[in-house]
mmCIF file of C-alpha atoms in Angstrom:
data_model
loop_
_atom_site.group_PDB
_atom_site.id
_atom_site.type_symbol
_atom_site.label_atom_id
_atom_site.label_comp_id
_atom_site.label_asym_id
_atom_site.label_seq_id
_atom_site.Cartn_x
_atom_site.Cartn_y
_atom_site.Cartn_z
ATOM 1 C CA MET A 1 49.912 8.062 -29.189
ATOM 2 C CA ILE A 2 47.742 5.286 -30.596
ATOM 3 C CA LYS A 3 47.108 1.807 -29.184
ATOM 4 C CA LEU A 4 49.419 -1.095 -29.946
ATOM 5 C CA ARG A 5 52.541 1.001 -29.729
ATOM 6 C CA TYR A 6 55.726 -0.660 -28.590
ATOM 7 C CA ILE A 7 54.689 -4.068 -30.064
ATOM 8 C CA CYS A 8 57.573 -6.429 -30.842
ATOM 9 C CA LEU A 9 60.044 -4.019 -29.311
ATOM 10 C CA THR A 10 63.283 -5.691 -28.365
ATOM 11 C CA ALA A 11 65.100 -2.561 -27.283
ATOM 12 C CA ALA A 12 63.993 1.036 -27.081
ATOM 13 C CA ALA A 13 65.580 2.844 -29.963
ATOM 14 C CA THR A 14 66.508 5.771 -27.826
ATOM 15 C CA LEU A 15 68.659 3.538 -25.709
ATOM 16 C CA ILE A 16 70.619 2.056 -28.585
ATOM 17 C CA VAL A 17 74.240 3.024 -28.288
ATOM 18 C CA THR A 18 75.907 2.611 -31.661
ATOM 19 C CA LEU A 19 78.681 0.079 -31.895
ATOM 20 C CA SER A 20 82.143 0.639 -30.431
ATOM 21 C CA SER A 21 83.435 3.965 -31.763
ATOM 22 C CA CYS A 22 80.082 4.983 -33.259
ATOM 23 C CA SER A 23 78.987 7.417 -30.571
ATOM 24 C CA SER A 24 75.808 9.485 -30.948
ATOM 25 C CA THR A 25 76.287 13.213 -30.621
ATOM 26 C CA PRO A 26 73.443 15.739 -30.544
ATOM 27 C CA THR A 27 73.223 17.596 -33.824
ATOM 28 C CA ALA A 28 70.703 19.854 -35.492
ATOM 29 C CA GLU A 29 69.242 16.818 -37.240
ATOM 30 C CA ASN A 30 69.474 14.621 -34.151
ATOM 31 C CA PRO A 31 69.110 16.921 -31.142
ATOM 32 C CA SER A 32 68.095 14.179 -28.777
ATOM 33 C CA ALA A 33 70.999 11.752 -28.958
ATOM 34 C CA PRO A 34 71.047 9.702 -25.764
ATOM 35 C CA VAL A 35 73.337 10.303 -22.828
ATOM 36 C CA THR A 36 75.843 7.494 -23.057
ATOM 37 C CA SER A 37 77.217 5.300 -20.331
ATOM 38 C CA PRO A 38 80.379 3.222 -20.138
ATOM 39 C CA GLN A 39 78.328 0.049 -20.532
ATOM 40 C CA ALA A 40 78.306 -1.577 -23.937
ATOM 41 C CA THR A 41 75.585 -2.994 -26.111
ATOM 42 C CA GLU A 42 76.022 -6.075 -28.243
ATOM 43 C CA ALA A 43 74.877 -6.235 -31.854
ATOM 44 C CA VAL A 44 72.965 -9.402 -32.678
ATOM 45 C CA SER A 45 71.962 -8.738 -36.270
ATOM 46 C CA SER A 46 74.235 -9.390 -39.206
ATOM 47 C CA ASN A 47 72.268 -6.844 -41.211
ATOM 48 C CA SER A 48 73.748 -3.704 -39.736
ATOM 49 C CA HIS A 49 73.036 -0.212 -40.898
ATOM 50 C CA SER A 50 74.516 1.702 -38.010
ATOM 51 C CA GLY A 51 77.398 3.172 -39.943
ATOM 52 C CA HIS A 52 79.777 5.779 -38.560
ATOM 53 C CA GLY A 53 77.900 8.939 -39.450
ATOM 54 C CA GLY A 54 77.590 10.098 -35.842
ATOM 55 C CA LYS A 55 73.780 9.953 -35.915
ATOM 56 C CA GLU A 56 71.619 7.636 -33.884
ATOM 57 C CA LYS A 57 69.843 5.032 -35.961
ATOM 58 C CA ILE A 58 66.194 4.287 -35.270
ATOM 59 C CA ASN A 59 65.477 0.600 -35.733
ATOM 60 C CA ILE A 60 62.294 0.603 -37.805
ATOM 61 C CA ASN A 61 61.721 -3.075 -37.017
ATOM 62 C CA THR A 62 61.559 -2.581 -33.267
ATOM 63 C CA ALA A 63 61.322 1.140 -32.404
ATOM 64 C CA ILE A 64 58.482 2.294 -30.207
ATOM 65 C CA LEU A 65 55.994 4.572 -31.910
ATOM 66 C CA SER A 66 57.129 7.626 -29.980
ATOM 67 C CA GLU A 67 60.529 7.135 -31.631
ATOM 68 C CA LEU A 68 58.971 6.683 -35.058
ATOM 69 C CA ASP A 69 57.100 9.913 -34.393
ATOM 70 C CA LYS A 70 60.410 11.670 -35.097
ATOM 71 C CA PHE A 71 60.006 10.722 -38.746
ATOM 72 C CA GLU A 72 56.357 11.722 -38.702
ATOM 73 C CA ALA A 73 57.178 15.136 -37.247
ATOM 74 C CA LYS A 74 60.053 15.742 -39.662
ATOM 75 C CA LEU A 75 58.252 14.664 -42.828
ATOM 76 C CA GLY A 76 54.789 15.900 -41.862
ATOM 77 C CA VAL A 77 53.150 12.648 -42.962
ATOM 78 C CA PRO A 78 50.007 11.922 -40.896
ATOM 79 C CA ALA A 79 50.017 8.560 -39.066
ATOM 80 C CA LEU A 80 53.427 7.710 -40.546
ATOM 81 C CA SER A 81 54.508 5.978 -37.334
ATOM 82 C CA ASN A 82 51.634 3.526 -37.635
ATOM 83 C CA LYS A 83 52.274 2.991 -41.333
ATOM 84 C CA ILE A 84 55.896 2.080 -40.603
ATOM 85 C CA GLN A 85 54.825 -0.317 -37.882
ATOM 86 C CA ALA A 86 52.141 -1.929 -40.046
ATOM 87 C CA SER A 87 54.628 -2.734 -42.832
ATOM 88 C CA ARG A 88 57.166 -4.562 -40.633
ATOM 89 C CA PRO A 89 59.446 -6.404 -40.979
ATOM 90 C CA TYR A 90 62.022 -4.602 -43.084
ATOM 91 C CA GLY A 91 65.095 -6.202 -44.577
ATOM 92 C CA SER A 92 66.754 -2.845 -45.198
ATOM 93 C CA PRO A 93 65.963 0.849 -44.654
ATOM 94 C CA GLU A 94 65.180 1.175 -48.360
ATOM 95 C CA ASP A 95 62.187 -1.121 -47.864
ATOM 96 C CA LEU A 96 60.326 1.952 -46.622
ATOM 97 C CA VAL A 97 60.260 3.027 -50.247
ATOM 98 C CA THR A 98 59.773 -0.365 -51.906
ATOM 99 C CA LYS A 99 56.849 -1.074 -49.571
ATOM 100 C CA LYS A 100 55.434 2.344 -50.476
ATOM 101 C CA VAL A 101 55.414 3.599 -46.895
ATOM 102 C CA ILE A 102 57.095 6.818 -48.032
ATOM 103 C CA THR A 103 58.451 8.208 -51.281
ATOM 104 C CA GLN A 104 62.084 8.189 -52.314
ATOM 105 C CA GLU A 105 62.234 11.944 -51.790
ATOM 106 C CA GLN A 106 60.925 11.570 -48.249
ATOM 107 C CA PHE A 107 63.297 8.692 -47.542
ATOM 108 C CA ASP A 108 66.259 10.799 -48.638
ATOM 109 C CA GLN A 109 65.422 13.255 -45.852
ATOM 110 C CA ILE A 110 65.620 10.636 -43.086
ATOM 111 C CA LYS A 111 67.801 7.850 -44.477
ATOM 112 C CA ASP A 112 70.762 8.703 -42.229
ATOM 113 C CA GLN A 113 68.600 7.991 -39.190
ATOM 114 C CA VAL A 114 66.970 4.753 -40.373
ATOM 115 C CA GLY A 115 68.326 1.362 -39.345
ATOM 116 C CA VAL A 116 67.190 -2.239 -38.998
ATOM 117 C CA GLN A 117 69.871 -3.535 -36.667
ATOM 118 C CA GLU A 118 68.845 -5.219 -33.439
ATOM 119 C CA VAL A 119 70.895 -5.000 -30.261
ATOM 120 C CA VAL A 120 71.094 -6.667 -26.886
ATOM 121 C CA LEU A 121 71.518 -4.298 -23.972
ATOM 122 C CA THR A 122 73.809 -5.234 -21.108
ATOM 123 C CA GLY A 123 74.901 -3.832 -17.777
ATOM 124 C CA GLU A 124 73.859 -0.307 -16.888
ATOM 125 C CA ALA A 125 72.356 0.300 -20.325
ATOM 126 C CA LYS A 126 69.940 -2.559 -19.701
ATOM 127 C CA ASP A 127 68.930 -1.078 -16.350
ATOM 128 C CA VAL A 128 68.393 2.338 -17.951
ATOM 129 C CA ASP A 129 66.215 0.701 -20.597
ATOM 130 C CA TYR A 130 64.190 -1.075 -17.909
ATOM 131 C CA MET A 131 63.592 1.988 -15.767
ATOM 132 C CA SER A 132 62.888 4.175 -18.794
ATOM 133 C CA LYS A 133 60.092 1.878 -19.943
ATOM 134 C CA LEU A 134 58.623 1.845 -16.461
ATOM 135 C CA GLY A 135 59.052 5.621 -16.401
ATOM 136 C CA LEU A 136 56.922 5.849 -19.542
ATOM 137 C CA MET A 137 54.267 3.826 -17.720
ATOM 138 C CA LYS A 138 54.451 6.259 -14.821
ATOM 139 C CA GLY A 139 54.078 9.213 -17.176
ATOM 140 C CA HIS A 140 50.965 7.717 -18.759
ATOM 141 C CA LEU A 141 49.397 7.014 -15.372
ATOM 142 C CA LEU A 142 50.239 10.489 -14.058
ATOM 143 C CA VAL A 143 48.374 12.214 -16.858
ATOM 144 C CA ALA A 144 45.543 9.665 -16.646
ATOM 145 C CA GLN A 145 45.129 10.524 -12.968
ATOM 146 C CA GLU A 146 44.940 14.218 -13.803
ATOM 147 C CA LEU A 147 42.242 13.582 -16.366
ATOM 148 C CA LEU A 148 40.241 11.371 -14.019
ATOM 149 C CA ASP A 149 40.438 14.071 -11.362
ATOM 150 C CA GLN A 150 38.966 16.475 -13.924
ATOM 151 C CA ASN A 151 36.140 14.036 -14.654
ATOM 152 C CA GLN A 152 37.472 13.188 -18.107
ATOM 153 C CA PRO A 153 37.436 9.357 -18.125
ATOM 154 C CA LYS A 154 37.228 9.091 -21.916
ATOM 155 C CA GLN A 155 40.426 11.113 -22.251
ATOM 156 C CA ALA A 156 42.048 9.244 -19.388
ATOM 157 C CA GLU A 157 41.291 5.762 -20.697
ATOM 158 C CA PRO A 158 43.865 5.695 -23.542
ATOM 159 C CA HIS A 159 46.612 6.652 -21.099
ATOM 160 C CA ILE A 160 45.582 3.852 -18.771
ATOM 161 C CA GLY A 161 45.605 1.474 -21.726
ATOM 162 C CA HIS A 162 49.001 2.476 -23.114
ATOM 163 C CA PRO A 163 51.107 0.916 -20.317
ATOM 164 C CA VAL A 164 49.536 -2.500 -20.748
ATOM 165 C CA GLU A 165 48.853 -2.428 -24.493
ATOM 166 C CA GLU A 166 52.083 -0.836 -25.637
ATOM 167 C CA ILE A 167 54.821 -1.109 -23.039
ATOM 168 C CA TYR A 168 54.293 -4.160 -20.856
ATOM 169 C CA VAL A 169 55.206 -6.612 -23.597
ATOM 170 C CA ASP A 170 58.541 -4.865 -24.043
ATOM 171 C CA VAL A 171 59.511 -4.945 -20.395
ATOM 172 C CA GLU A 172 57.976 -8.321 -19.519
ATOM 173 C CA GLU A 173 61.160 -10.300 -20.074
ATOM 174 C CA GLN A 174 63.115 -8.022 -17.774
ATOM 175 C CA LEU A 175 60.324 -8.167 -15.181
ATOM 176 C CA ASN A 176 60.609 -11.931 -15.165
ATOM 177 C CA GLU A 177 64.399 -11.802 -14.944
ATOM 178 C CA ARG A 178 64.145 -9.491 -11.948
ATOM 179 C CA LYS A 179 61.449 -11.691 -10.352
ATOM 180 C CA VAL A 180 58.870 -8.911 -10.317
ATOM 181 C CA LYS A 181 55.331 -10.075 -9.651
ATOM 182 C CA GLU A 182 53.130 -9.930 -12.749
ATOM 183 C CA PHE A 183 50.914 -6.836 -12.810
ATOM 184 C CA LYS A 184 49.523 -6.882 -16.332
ATOM 185 C CA THR A 185 46.180 -8.148 -15.041
ATOM 186 C CA THR A 186 46.037 -5.230 -12.603
ATOM 187 C CA LEU A 187 46.467 -2.754 -15.439
ATOM 188 C CA VAL A 188 43.907 -4.543 -17.619
ATOM 189 C CA SER A 189 41.358 -4.565 -14.809
ATOM 190 C CA LEU A 190 41.801 -0.834 -14.293
ATOM 191 C CA GLN A 191 41.402 -0.104 -17.985
ATOM 192 C CA ASP A 192 38.253 -2.224 -18.231
ATOM 193 C CA LEU A 193 36.763 -0.562 -15.168
ATOM 194 C CA VAL A 194 37.401 2.957 -16.457
ATOM 195 C CA LYS A 195 35.806 1.985 -19.771
ATOM 196 C CA SER A 196 32.695 0.428 -18.263
ATOM 197 C CA SER A 197 32.186 2.168 -14.920
ATOM 198 C CA PRO A 198 34.393 5.255 -14.604
ATOM 199 C CA LYS A 199 32.504 6.500 -11.549
ATOM 200 C CA ASP A 200 32.857 3.231 -9.657
ATOM 201 C CA SER A 201 34.641 3.700 -6.324
ATOM 202 C CA LYS A 202 36.898 0.794 -7.247
ATOM 203 C CA VAL A 203 38.595 2.950 -9.896
ATOM 204 C CA LYS A 204 40.528 4.838 -7.238
ATOM 205 C CA THR A 205 41.568 1.645 -5.461
ATOM 206 C CA ASN A 206 42.605 -0.091 -8.673
ATOM 207 C CA PHE A 207 44.475 2.980 -9.835
ATOM 208 C CA THR A 208 46.468 3.079 -6.619
ATOM 209 C CA SER A 209 47.271 -0.638 -7.018
ATOM 210 C CA SER A 210 48.474 -0.058 -10.580
ATOM 211 C CA VAL A 211 50.783 2.785 -9.584
ATOM 212 C CA GLN A 212 52.130 0.747 -6.669
ATOM 213 C CA ALA A 213 52.810 -2.158 -9.021
ATOM 214 C CA VAL A 214 54.890 0.028 -11.331
ATOM 215 C CA ASP A 215 56.714 1.548 -8.368
ATOM 216 C CA GLY A 216 57.416 -1.960 -7.089
ATOM 217 C CA ALA A 217 58.897 -2.944 -10.440
ATOM 218 C CA ILE A 218 61.160 0.107 -10.355
ATOM 219 C CA ALA A 219 62.217 -0.841 -6.830
ATOM 220 C CA ALA A 220 63.596 -4.092 -8.236
ATOM 221 C CA LEU A 221 66.610 -2.050 -9.294
ATOM 222 C CA PRO A 222 69.273 -1.555 -6.618
ATOM 223 C CA ALA A 223 68.479 1.464 -4.441
ATOM 224 C CA ASP A 224 71.987 2.882 -4.795
ATOM 225 C CA GLU A 225 71.698 2.770 -8.591
ATOM 226 C CA ARG A 226 68.309 4.523 -8.545
ATOM 227 C CA SER A 227 69.791 7.336 -6.476
ATOM 228 C CA LYS A 228 72.913 7.730 -8.597
ATOM 229 C CA PRO A 229 72.750 11.002 -10.592
ATOM 230 C CA ALA A 230 74.574 9.614 -13.629
ATOM 231 C CA PHE A 231 72.075 6.753 -13.881
ATOM 232 C CA VAL A 232 68.956 8.824 -13.248
ATOM 233 C CA LEU A 233 70.023 11.476 -15.747
ATOM 234 C CA GLN A 234 70.187 8.827 -18.461
ATOM 235 C CA VAL A 235 66.640 7.739 -17.629
ATOM 236 C CA ILE A 236 65.467 11.350 -17.562
ATOM 237 C CA ASN A 237 66.868 11.971 -21.011
ATOM 238 C CA GLU A 238 65.211 8.874 -22.427
ATOM 239 C CA LEU A 239 61.886 10.146 -21.097
ATOM 240 C CA LEU A 240 62.516 13.625 -22.490
ATOM 241 C CA ASP A 241 63.474 12.186 -25.852
ATOM 242 C CA SER A 242 60.110 10.399 -26.023
ATOM 243 C CA ALA A 243 58.320 13.531 -24.818
ATOM 244 C CA ASN A 244 60.054 15.576 -27.501
ATOM 245 C CA SER A 245 58.943 13.157 -30.211
ATOM 246 C CA GLU A 246 55.370 13.060 -28.921
ATOM 247 C CA TYR A 247 55.141 16.836 -28.709
ATOM 248 C CA GLY A 248 56.446 17.230 -32.247
ATOM 249 C CA ALA A 249 53.754 14.858 -33.479
ATOM 250 C CA ALA A 250 51.071 16.730 -31.508
ATOM 251 C CA ILE A 251 51.641 20.164 -33.050
ATOM 252 C CA ALA A 252 50.690 21.439 -36.489
ATOM 253 C CA ASP A 253 50.657 25.095 -37.552
ATOM 254 C CA GLY A 254 51.055 26.231 -33.966
ATOM 255 C CA LYS A 255 48.018 24.289 -32.802
ATOM 256 C CA ILE A 256 47.672 21.101 -30.785
ATOM 257 C CA THR A 257 46.062 18.765 -33.300
ATOM 258 C CA ALA A 258 46.761 15.494 -31.468
ATOM 259 C CA PRO A 259 45.663 15.816 -27.807
ATOM 260 C CA ILE A 260 46.753 12.298 -26.850
ATOM 261 C CA GLU A 261 50.329 12.962 -27.972
ATOM 262 C CA TYR A 262 50.280 16.276 -26.112
ATOM 263 C CA GLN A 263 49.130 14.469 -22.970
ATOM 264 C CA ASP A 264 51.685 11.689 -23.395
ATOM 265 C CA SER A 265 54.494 14.224 -23.595
ATOM 266 C CA ARG A 266 53.149 16.070 -20.556
ATOM 267 C CA GLY A 267 53.195 12.898 -18.467
ATOM 268 C CA PHE A 268 56.746 12.041 -19.498
ATOM 269 C CA VAL A 269 58.053 15.528 -18.714
ATOM 270 C CA VAL A 270 56.287 15.688 -15.356
ATOM 271 C CA TYR A 271 57.788 12.369 -14.279
ATOM 272 C CA ALA A 272 61.235 13.300 -15.624
ATOM 273 C CA ASN A 273 61.063 16.507 -13.616
ATOM 274 C CA ASP A 274 60.079 14.569 -10.498
ATOM 275 C CA LEU A 275 63.084 12.301 -10.997
ATOM 276 C CA TYR A 276 65.386 15.280 -11.334
ATOM 277 C CA LYS A 277 64.121 16.812 -8.101
ATOM 278 C CA GLY A 278 65.291 13.646 -6.360
ATOM 279 C CA ILE A 279 68.904 14.101 -7.496
ATOM 280 C CA SER A 280 69.117 17.871 -8.009
ATOM 281 C CA SER A 281 71.059 18.545 -4.816
ATOM 282 C CA GLN A 282 73.670 15.948 -5.790
ATOM 283 C CA VAL A 283 73.961 17.381 -9.308
ATOM 284 C CA ALA A 284 74.281 20.908 -7.892
ATOM 285 C CA GLN A 285 77.159 19.754 -5.724
ATOM 286 C CA ALA A 286 78.891 17.844 -8.514
ATOM 287 C CA ASP A 287 78.477 20.498 -11.215
ATOM 288 C CA PRO A 288 76.730 23.767 -10.185
ATOM 289 C CA GLU A 289 76.660 25.187 -13.701
ATOM 290 C CA ALA A 290 75.165 22.040 -15.203
ATOM 291 C CA HIS A 291 72.525 21.956 -12.487
ATOM 292 C CA LYS A 292 71.633 25.591 -13.102
ATOM 293 C CA ALA A 293 71.125 24.949 -16.818
ATOM 294 C CA ILE A 294 69.118 21.760 -16.263
ATOM 295 C CA ASP A 295 66.941 23.308 -13.578
ATOM 296 C CA ALA A 296 66.192 26.387 -15.676
ATOM 297 C CA SER A 297 65.348 24.297 -18.715
ATOM 298 C CA PHE A 298 62.975 22.112 -16.735
ATOM 299 C CA ALA A 299 61.250 25.230 -15.401
ATOM 300 C CA GLU A 300 60.628 26.340 -18.992
ATOM 301 C CA LEU A 301 59.623 22.865 -20.175
ATOM 302 C CA ILE A 302 56.934 22.492 -17.526
ATOM 303 C CA LYS A 303 55.281 25.677 -18.802
ATOM 304 C CA VAL A 304 54.715 24.040 -22.198
ATOM 305 C CA TRP A 305 51.978 21.848 -20.717
ATOM 306 C CA PRO A 306 49.926 24.198 -18.486
ATOM 307 C CA THR A 307 47.163 21.609 -18.018
ATOM 308 C CA ALA A 308 46.340 18.049 -18.994
ATOM 309 C CA ILE A 309 43.602 19.427 -21.226
ATOM 310 C CA PRO A 310 45.418 20.968 -24.220
ATOM 311 C CA PRO A 311 45.216 24.759 -24.590
ATOM 312 C CA ALA A 312 43.830 26.191 -27.814
ATOM 313 C CA LYS A 313 47.289 27.318 -28.913
ATOM 314 C CA ALA A 314 50.648 25.671 -28.290
ATOM 315 C CA VAL A 315 52.725 27.471 -25.662
ATOM 316 C CA LYS A 316 55.986 26.725 -27.463
ATOM 317 C CA THR A 317 56.940 25.369 -30.850
ATOM 318 C CA PRO A 318 58.393 21.860 -31.203
ATOM 319 C CA ASN A 319 61.709 23.517 -32.038
ATOM 320 C CA ASP A 320 61.605 25.448 -28.755
ATOM 321 C CA VAL A 321 60.980 22.223 -26.864
ATOM 322 C CA THR A 322 63.781 20.472 -28.726
ATOM 323 C CA LYS A 323 66.217 23.209 -27.705
ATOM 324 C CA LEU A 324 65.268 22.877 -24.036
ATOM 325 C CA VAL A 325 65.582 19.089 -24.183
ATOM 326 C CA LYS A 326 68.966 19.424 -25.887
ATOM 327 C CA THR A 327 70.191 21.792 -23.168
ATOM 328 C CA ILE A 328 69.228 19.285 -20.488
ATOM 329 C CA GLU A 329 70.893 16.443 -22.382
ATOM 330 C CA GLU A 330 74.118 18.337 -23.004
ATOM 331 C CA ASN A 331 74.461 19.341 -19.359
ATOM 332 C CA SER A 332 73.462 15.881 -18.198
ATOM 333 C CA GLN A 333 76.283 14.499 -20.307
ATOM 334 C CA LYS A 334 78.735 16.744 -18.476
ATOM 335 C CA VAL A 335 77.618 15.278 -15.162
ATOM 336 C CA VAL A 336 77.736 11.713 -16.502
ATOM 337 C CA ASP A 337 81.199 12.231 -17.990
ATOM 338 C CA LYS A 338 82.486 13.708 -14.750
ATOM 339 C CA SER A 339 81.034 10.779 -12.799
ATOM 340 C CA ASN A 340 82.614 8.250 -15.152
ATOM 341 C CA THR A 341 85.996 9.981 -14.852
ATOM 342 C CA GLN A 342 85.851 9.877 -11.062
ATOM 343 C CA GLU A 343 84.883 6.188 -11.078
ATOM 344 C CA GLN A 344 87.870 5.363 -13.283
ATOM 345 C CA ARG A 345 90.359 6.917 -10.899
#
């Protein structure tokens, strides 16, 4: 992942639930369709390209770079995510071609997944969006801590910078709405300190303060919602979707060619796994088979990132990771659907 990701994001693309009857279903082309909730989203753009094709649209005007990485991984175009971001705004998906970001042939391969529609999230979907963004922050900080512990401040620094440079702007409005104390300055101070004096004893103190600030922002959500399996599973799948995109962008010819993306995906998976541990007993009680599948898939996923420092050869292919993520999402959906059915009774 490169700095300045998430700029101008109005809603994480992975959280966009297509309008009314346009539900996203995991397919071979779109294996990471989000777990849906009964809450609705409201379209606010008259220029809609959602369609009814059953595939999730990625809003190229607002999508975070880890979402745009899906196009980069599929087309094999280096730095495509950044090229798409640099050429914003787009009036239509076809502008990717007219602005010479990609060729017509390349566009034809992804056109069913490209959109420019903006949405406003409401209800539970908004809360999932909020916690997912904070979860991405947690993932970055987790891997940064690992790298600092291994005396790798230069590798850790980008992951300390990502939360403030790429994500904070996208969650700031919700932080204000929820009356969460500003902590951008805390993150900036930590990043500056790691850059200038990585061995300073204050690094540890500032790091702890940064993690506590993110945890405090998460705690702004109702405790009963944060412990609800159906809610947490949606957050987990948003994190895994981002991890899947990052991992795909990190691998080329079986080798890890982009260490930062590898590390990003590791952090997201580790935090997603931690979240699942907190609800696993409830999921096991609600749906034993779904829990068994999710738990087994997580066990395999964790093996993909043996250490924060990338191994010489990738443990699994991006396709292998996609299959594991899809298994977790499909079984999560069973739990969510069952929960929604029970609530409606």
